Amino acid sequence: MIKNYLKIAFRHLTRHKSYTFINTIGLGVSLAACIIIGLWINFELSYDDYHKNSDYIYRLIVDDFAATAPTIAPALQNDYPELTKYIVRFWPIKAPSDIVYEDQVYAERNITFTDPSVFDVFTHPLVMGNKETALSSPKSIAISESTAKKYFKGDNPMGKTLNMWGKDLTVTAVFQDVPINSHHRFDMLVPMELLKTFVGNMMENWSWGGFYTYALLPDNVEPKKVNSAIGALFEKYTNESAPNSRLQPLNDIYFGSVEKDIAVTGNFTYVIVLGTIAIFVLVVACINFMNLSAAYSTLRQIEVGMRKTLGAQRKQLVGQFLGETIMLSFLALALALFLVEMSLPFFSNFTGKPLQIPYNHAFTLIACFIGLAILIGSIAGIYPAFILSTFKPIHAFKGSPKTSVSSGRFLQKGLVVFQFVISTFLIVAAITVFNQLNFMQNKSLGFDDNQVVVTEAGDYQLLKQELSKIPGIESISASQSVPGERFPFYPFRTPDMAPDSMPTMRTLQVNPGFIETLGMKMVLGRSFDEDKPTDKTSAFVINQAAADYLGWNNPIGKELLWYDFSEDGTTFEVAKQGKVIGVVDDFNYASLHNPVEPLLMHVTKNINVAVLRLKPGQTSQTITKIRETWNSVSPDRPFWYYFLDQELDRQYGSEQKLGQVFGGLTLLALFIACLGLFGLTTFSVQRRTKEIGIRKVLGASVTNIVALLSKDFVKLVLIGFIIAIPIAWYAMNKWLSDFAYKIEIGPEIFLLAGAAALLIALLTVSGQSIKAALANPVESLRSE
């Protein structure tokens, strides 16, 4: 019996090739998209779960800052040893640092100071060395496998010496490369004891917030107990009230980024959005399957009548027809797996995630795929199967089955409407995402980042003197950091504030000429002048947001006190006292996700980067001359640089990729929906061949025939558009609320989306309609 069922199914699928092709392509492509998006979502959700004790590892957050004081970890260990198994701190070096080996200098960016307990808290297996002694000496260093290959070319790295910051460090361990799905990645680990030799008493400062503190808790300790202990520690050692602190689970860090975060961060909204769209695409394909199967079911009425006459029971017919849809589902799954294998390398490169089908879990994988094929085949085929099984033999032989087919046409139309609700929604979303990204990339940031190069400052005065001789450089300045970063907070006071009041404000320390080099605009007063000595010692420039924050209508001449760490690093003290000489117009120094915050600027000698504005038209030659100048001034240090506009564009990399994936899935949903329309139109034309022939004989024009065959589908598209408008408006306004600067969703977006959906549907339907309208009526009537 099963053999006969398979034979009949095969004959049906091969006889109706367009039906088989449309369903296989629609299901296969949508399944491929779902599998790829599913692999990406699985990878996003896997961050940090490779650590053996990930469920018991927490990060300390204080006042919503990820960066905390270096004193918390040792104090917690000493005063409350029963609350933690191990505590580890990270102090990542953010700027490139020179590593010297055999007279070669390497600029390394992924170096982190840490405690020896790092290998007890986190799972970073050692390839060489012992975790107990790996970082026990302040003159030791642990490196990754890839770093060992880069430096030692296959030789045994153990015992070799690397020089960092003038200190000789011995390689005592080699660890496996940190996986990509880690919120904090590094290539070199240096003992925290070494950092003490550079910063001294700063390691005892409860106000220095540059460390990331993690704790591995025992099974029986609740995080709130540790949190209470931290509050008690602050009250004990600082004589201040306990800050707002909490413990953040390790597995929440990737999607729960906070201020001053070390983390590579993700956006859980994107996981939900892309997962939902992938499901929508699959739903559209299943709707096609159901509609086409229901439509073509009337072609099998005689077969059903014969089967019932010969004694077939309804459950046997349901099983037969469900079996056919499940067979088709397996065929679509095979196509999907082929498409996934072909496209995964491209998608992995596009997202930067090493996505792959987990063939190492073959049994689970096969079970999942079989279950998926059966589930989709059953869902898509259940409605048509029950329609077919309800045919009465007498009506089937007469060719006019009075069954649920007629009453099911309303459901069929409803499913088409639902398809175009989804499609229109996705078009609106794709247009909105594109417009918002375009807005962010083209919005004036309040400064000119074009042709601006950022490089290491080095011996800045000598470097500036030599660079000034290069004709391709328009202006030169320097600063501690550049736009694209969230500048650090420092305490400040005005004379009218209470003596114990010490609010903080973001601070940018610069050299004269910085404002002009970046093309910022002064609202009031002036910028820093190289020829005025007092500008270096007692002058401040604030932005408009700071003036508004302080309530100053005319800030020029207002006095400010700016605080920095004392020499011993234990307290804050007045580091500069002066007056406001100018107000710069607000500029977006952070992402457009965030509003402009109050900013204080002053001149300093403590700079990290040189900022150069190049003249247009000779960029490559100028960069070559800058490199030559750097090599002559600092021959022992590697030259690096980047263009500021390119670095700022990377802030929106995730949104850009989201927009591209969004657009691709939108086109895919439209393609599948139109594939279904094409199938239904083809079937409708076949069913109405005789009617079309008669109408043409009676004088109907081609336009009349096309309108007749198209108007029902056009109505369904328009209904779908009307329903999609409020849903899309709400959803996209919700997404835009994450941006401090955003576009307005106007009616033109909805009109464009509706016009696109209608045009695509018309092109799909009209092709078959025109073909039918142009056919010879004699042939049409003869076919009947």
mmCIF file with all atom_site columns, N, CA and C in Angstrom, residues 27-41 274-283 285 336 340 372 376 665 668:
data_model
loop_
_atom_site.group_PDB
_atom_site.id
_atom_site.type_symbol
_atom_site.label_atom_id
_atom_site.label_alt_id
_atom_site.label_comp_id
_atom_site.label_asym_id
_atom_site.label_entity_id
_atom_site.label_seq_id
_atom_site.pdbx_PDB_ins_code
_atom_site.Cartn_x
_atom_site.Cartn_y
_atom_site.Cartn_z
_atom_site.occupancy
_atom_site.B_iso_or_equiv
_atom_site.pdbx_formal_charge
_atom_site.auth_seq_id
_atom_site.auth_comp_id
_atom_site.auth_asym_id
_atom_site.auth_atom_id
_atom_site.pdbx_PDB_model_num
ATOM 1  N N  . LEU A 1 27  ? 9.406  26.774 -0.644 1.00 0.00 ? 27  LEU A N  1
ATOM 2  C CA . LEU A 1 27  ? 9.759  26.179 0.643  1.00 0.00 ? 27  LEU A CA 1
ATOM 3  C C  . LEU A 1 27  ? 11.267 26.066 0.805  1.00 0.00 ? 27  LEU A C  1
ATOM 4  N N  . GLY A 1 28  ? 11.966 25.664 -0.252 1.00 0.00 ? 28  GLY A N  1
ATOM 5  C CA . GLY A 1 28  ? 13.408 25.458 -0.163 1.00 0.00 ? 28  GLY A CA 1
ATOM 6  C C  . GLY A 1 28  ? 14.151 26.745 0.155  1.00 0.00 ? 28  GLY A C  1
ATOM 7  N N  . VAL A 1 29  ? 13.822 27.807 -0.565 1.00 0.00 ? 29  VAL A N  1
ATOM 8  C CA . VAL A 1 29  ? 14.502 29.080 -0.353 1.00 0.00 ? 29  VAL A CA 1
ATOM 9  C C  . VAL A 1 29  ? 14.186 29.635 1.037  1.00 0.00 ? 29  VAL A C  1
ATOM 10 N N  . SER A 1 30  ? 12.922 29.553 1.440  1.00 0.00 ? 30  SER A N  1
ATOM 11 C CA . SER A 1 30  ? 12.552 30.069 2.761  1.00 0.00 ? 30  SER A CA 1
ATOM 12 C C  . SER A 1 30  ? 13.190 29.242 3.876  1.00 0.00 ? 30  SER A C  1
ATOM 13 N N  . LEU A 1 31  ? 13.259 27.927 3.699  1.00 0.00 ? 31  LEU A N  1
ATOM 14 C CA . LEU A 1 31  ? 13.928 27.088 4.695  1.00 0.00 ? 31  LEU A CA 1
ATOM 15 C C  . LEU A 1 31  ? 15.415 27.427 4.784  1.00 0.00 ? 31  LEU A C  1
ATOM 16 N N  . ALA A 1 32  ? 16.036 27.650 3.636  1.00 0.00 ? 32  ALA A N  1
ATOM 17 C CA . ALA A 1 32  ? 17.455 28.019 3.638  1.00 0.00 ? 32  ALA A CA 1
ATOM 18 C C  . ALA A 1 32  ? 17.672 29.315 4.416  1.00 0.00 ? 32  ALA A C  1
ATOM 19 N N  . ALA A 1 33  ? 16.811 30.309 4.184  1.00 0.00 ? 33  ALA A N  1
ATOM 20 C CA . ALA A 1 33  ? 16.924 31.582 4.908  1.00 0.00 ? 33  ALA A CA 1
ATOM 21 C C  . ALA A 1 33  ? 16.738 31.371 6.403  1.00 0.00 ? 33  ALA A C  1
ATOM 22 N N  . CYS A 1 34  ? 15.761 30.546 6.774  1.00 0.00 ? 34  CYS A N  1
ATOM 23 C CA . CYS A 1 34  ? 15.513 30.281 8.195  1.00 0.00 ? 34  CYS A CA 1
ATOM 24 C C  . CYS A 1 34  ? 16.685 29.560 8.847  1.00 0.00 ? 34  CYS A C  1
ATOM 25 N N  . ILE A 1 35  ? 17.279 28.600 8.139  1.00 0.00 ? 35  ILE A N  1
ATOM 26 C CA . ILE A 1 35  ? 18.411 27.859 8.700  1.00 0.00 ? 35  ILE A CA 1
ATOM 27 C C  . ILE A 1 35  ? 19.601 28.784 8.908  1.00 0.00 ? 35  ILE A C  1
ATOM 28 N N  . ILE A 1 36  ? 19.888 29.646 7.917  1.00 0.00 ? 36  ILE A N  1
ATOM 29 C CA . ILE A 1 36  ? 21.027 30.557 8.041  1.00 0.00 ? 36  ILE A CA 1
ATOM 30 C C  . ILE A 1 36  ? 20.805 31.557 9.178  1.00 0.00 ? 36  ILE A C  1
ATOM 31 N N  . ILE A 1 37  ? 19.620 32.149 9.221  1.00 0.00 ? 37  ILE A N  1
ATOM 32 C CA . ILE A 1 37  ? 19.321 33.083 10.309 1.00 0.00 ? 37  ILE A CA 1
ATOM 33 C C  . ILE A 1 37  ? 19.342 32.351 11.642 1.00 0.00 ? 37  ILE A C  1
ATOM 34 N N  . GLY A 1 38  ? 18.853 31.112 11.661 1.00 0.00 ? 38  GLY A N  1
ATOM 35 C CA . GLY A 1 38  ? 18.878 30.312 12.891 1.00 0.00 ? 38  GLY A CA 1
ATOM 36 C C  . GLY A 1 38  ? 20.297 30.052 13.360 1.00 0.00 ? 38  GLY A C  1
ATOM 37 N N  . LEU A 1 39  ? 21.207 29.763 12.433 1.00 0.00 ? 39  LEU A N  1
ATOM 38 C CA . LEU A 1 39  ? 22.612 29.552 12.799 1.00 0.00 ? 39  LEU A CA 1
ATOM 39 C C  . LEU A 1 39  ? 23.221 30.829 13.356 1.00 0.00 ? 39  LEU A C  1
ATOM 40 N N  . TRP A 1 40  ? 22.871 31.970 12.740 1.00 0.00 ? 40  TRP A N  1
ATOM 41 C CA . TRP A 1 40  ? 23.381 33.253 13.230 1.00 0.00 ? 40  TRP A CA 1
ATOM 42 C C  . TRP A 1 40  ? 22.843 33.556 14.634 1.00 0.00 ? 40  TRP A C  1
ATOM 43 N N  . ILE A 1 41  ? 21.543 33.325 14.845 1.00 0.00 ? 41  ILE A N  1
ATOM 44 C CA . ILE A 1 41  ? 20.946 33.561 16.163 1.00 0.00 ? 41  ILE A CA 1
ATOM 45 C C  . ILE A 1 41  ? 21.583 32.648 17.203 1.00 0.00 ? 41  ILE A C  1
ATOM 46 N N  . LEU A 1 274 ? 15.371 39.749 13.203 1.00 0.00 ? 274 LEU A N  1
ATOM 47 C CA . LEU A 1 274 ? 15.737 38.846 12.112 1.00 0.00 ? 274 LEU A CA 1
ATOM 48 C C  . LEU A 1 274 ? 15.091 37.482 12.280 1.00 0.00 ? 274 LEU A C  1
ATOM 49 N N  . GLY A 1 275 ? 14.985 37.008 13.527 1.00 0.00 ? 275 GLY A N  1
ATOM 50 C CA . GLY A 1 275 ? 14.296 35.734 13.755 1.00 0.00 ? 275 GLY A CA 1
ATOM 51 C C  . GLY A 1 275 ? 12.837 35.806 13.345 1.00 0.00 ? 275 GLY A C  1
ATOM 52 N N  . THR A 1 276 ? 12.184 36.925 13.676 1.00 0.00 ? 276 THR A N  1
ATOM 53 C CA . THR A 1 276 ? 10.768 37.094 13.316 1.00 0.00 ? 276 THR A CA 1
ATOM 54 C C  . THR A 1 276 ? 10.595 37.165 11.803 1.00 0.00 ? 276 THR A C  1
ATOM 55 N N  . ILE A 1 277 ? 11.487 37.900 11.133 1.00 0.00 ? 277 ILE A N  1
ATOM 56 C CA . ILE A 1 277 ? 11.373 38.017 9.679  1.00 0.00 ? 277 ILE A CA 1
ATOM 57 C C  . ILE A 1 277 ? 11.586 36.664 9.015  1.00 0.00 ? 277 ILE A C  1
ATOM 58 N N  . ALA A 1 278 ? 12.571 35.896 9.510  1.00 0.00 ? 278 ALA A N  1
ATOM 59 C CA . ALA A 1 278 ? 12.816 34.563 8.946  1.00 0.00 ? 278 ALA A CA 1
ATOM 60 C C  . ALA A 1 278 ? 11.580 33.687 9.076  1.00 0.00 ? 278 ALA A C  1
ATOM 61 N N  . ILE A 1 279 ? 10.916 33.774 10.229 1.00 0.00 ? 279 ILE A N  1
ATOM 62 C CA . ILE A 1 279 ? 9.679  33.005 10.422 1.00 0.00 ? 279 ILE A CA 1
ATOM 63 C C  . ILE A 1 279 ? 8.594  33.503 9.473  1.00 0.00 ? 279 ILE A C  1
ATOM 64 N N  . PHE A 1 280 ? 8.510  34.834 9.296  1.00 0.00 ? 280 PHE A N  1
ATOM 65 C CA . PHE A 1 280 ? 7.543  35.402 8.350  1.00 0.00 ? 280 PHE A CA 1
ATOM 66 C C  . PHE A 1 280 ? 7.760  34.842 6.942  1.00 0.00 ? 280 PHE A C  1
ATOM 67 N N  . VAL A 1 281 ? 9.032  34.781 6.535  1.00 0.00 ? 281 VAL A N  1
ATOM 68 C CA . VAL A 1 281 ? 9.339  34.261 5.200  1.00 0.00 ? 281 VAL A CA 1
ATOM 69 C C  . VAL A 1 281 ? 8.870  32.821 5.073  1.00 0.00 ? 281 VAL A C  1
ATOM 70 N N  . LEU A 1 282 ? 9.108  32.024 6.110  1.00 0.00 ? 282 LEU A N  1
ATOM 71 C CA . LEU A 1 282 ? 8.670  30.626 6.085  1.00 0.00 ? 282 LEU A CA 1
ATOM 72 C C  . LEU A 1 282 ? 7.143  30.530 6.084  1.00 0.00 ? 282 LEU A C  1
ATOM 73 N N  . VAL A 1 283 ? 6.490  31.413 6.850  1.00 0.00 ? 283 VAL A N  1
ATOM 74 C CA . VAL A 1 283 ? 5.024  31.418 6.882  1.00 0.00 ? 283 VAL A CA 1
ATOM 75 C C  . VAL A 1 283 ? 4.460  31.751 5.507  1.00 0.00 ? 283 VAL A C  1
ATOM 76 N N  . ALA A 1 285 ? 5.844  31.120 2.656  1.00 0.00 ? 285 ALA A N  1
ATOM 77 C CA . ALA A 1 285 ? 6.025  29.934 1.820  1.00 0.00 ? 285 ALA A CA 1
ATOM 78 C C  . ALA A 1 285 ? 4.987  28.863 2.158  1.00 0.00 ? 285 ALA A C  1
ATOM 79 N N  . ALA A 1 336 ? 17.124 23.282 0.353  1.00 0.00 ? 336 ALA A N  1
ATOM 80 C CA . ALA A 1 336 ? 17.532 24.272 1.351  1.00 0.00 ? 336 ALA A CA 1
ATOM 81 C C  . ALA A 1 336 ? 18.945 23.993 1.862  1.00 0.00 ? 336 ALA A C  1
ATOM 82 N N  . VAL A 1 340 ? 22.098 26.418 1.647  1.00 0.00 ? 340 VAL A N  1
ATOM 83 C CA . VAL A 1 340 ? 22.805 26.832 2.866  1.00 0.00 ? 340 VAL A CA 1
ATOM 84 C C  . VAL A 1 340 ? 24.304 26.598 2.720  1.00 0.00 ? 340 VAL A C  1
ATOM 85 N N  . LEU A 1 372 ? 11.711 18.855 11.260 1.00 0.00 ? 372 LEU A N  1
ATOM 86 C CA . LEU A 1 372 ? 11.343 20.113 10.614 1.00 0.00 ? 372 LEU A CA 1
ATOM 87 C C  . LEU A 1 372 ? 10.582 19.859 9.321  1.00 0.00 ? 372 LEU A C  1
ATOM 88 N N  . ILE A 1 376 ? 6.701  21.032 8.843  1.00 0.00 ? 376 ILE A N  1
ATOM 89 C CA . ILE A 1 376 ? 6.311  21.988 7.803  1.00 0.00 ? 376 ILE A CA 1
ATOM 90 C C  . ILE A 1 376 ? 5.379  21.337 6.796  1.00 0.00 ? 376 ILE A C  1
ATOM 91 N N  . LEU A 1 665 ? 15.942 39.788 3.071  1.00 0.00 ? 665 LEU A N  1
ATOM 92 C CA . LEU A 1 665 ? 14.796 38.988 3.501  1.00 0.00 ? 665 LEU A CA 1
ATOM 93 C C  . LEU A 1 665 ? 13.486 39.567 2.971  1.00 0.00 ? 665 LEU A C  1
ATOM 94 N N  . LEU A 1 668 ? 13.180 38.470 -0.509 1.00 0.00 ? 668 LEU A N  1
ATOM 95 C CA . LEU A 1 668 ? 12.887 37.040 -0.504 1.00 0.00 ? 668 LEU A CA 1
ATOM 96 C C  . LEU A 1 668 ? 11.410 36.794 -0.208 1.00 0.00 ? 668 LEU A C  1
#
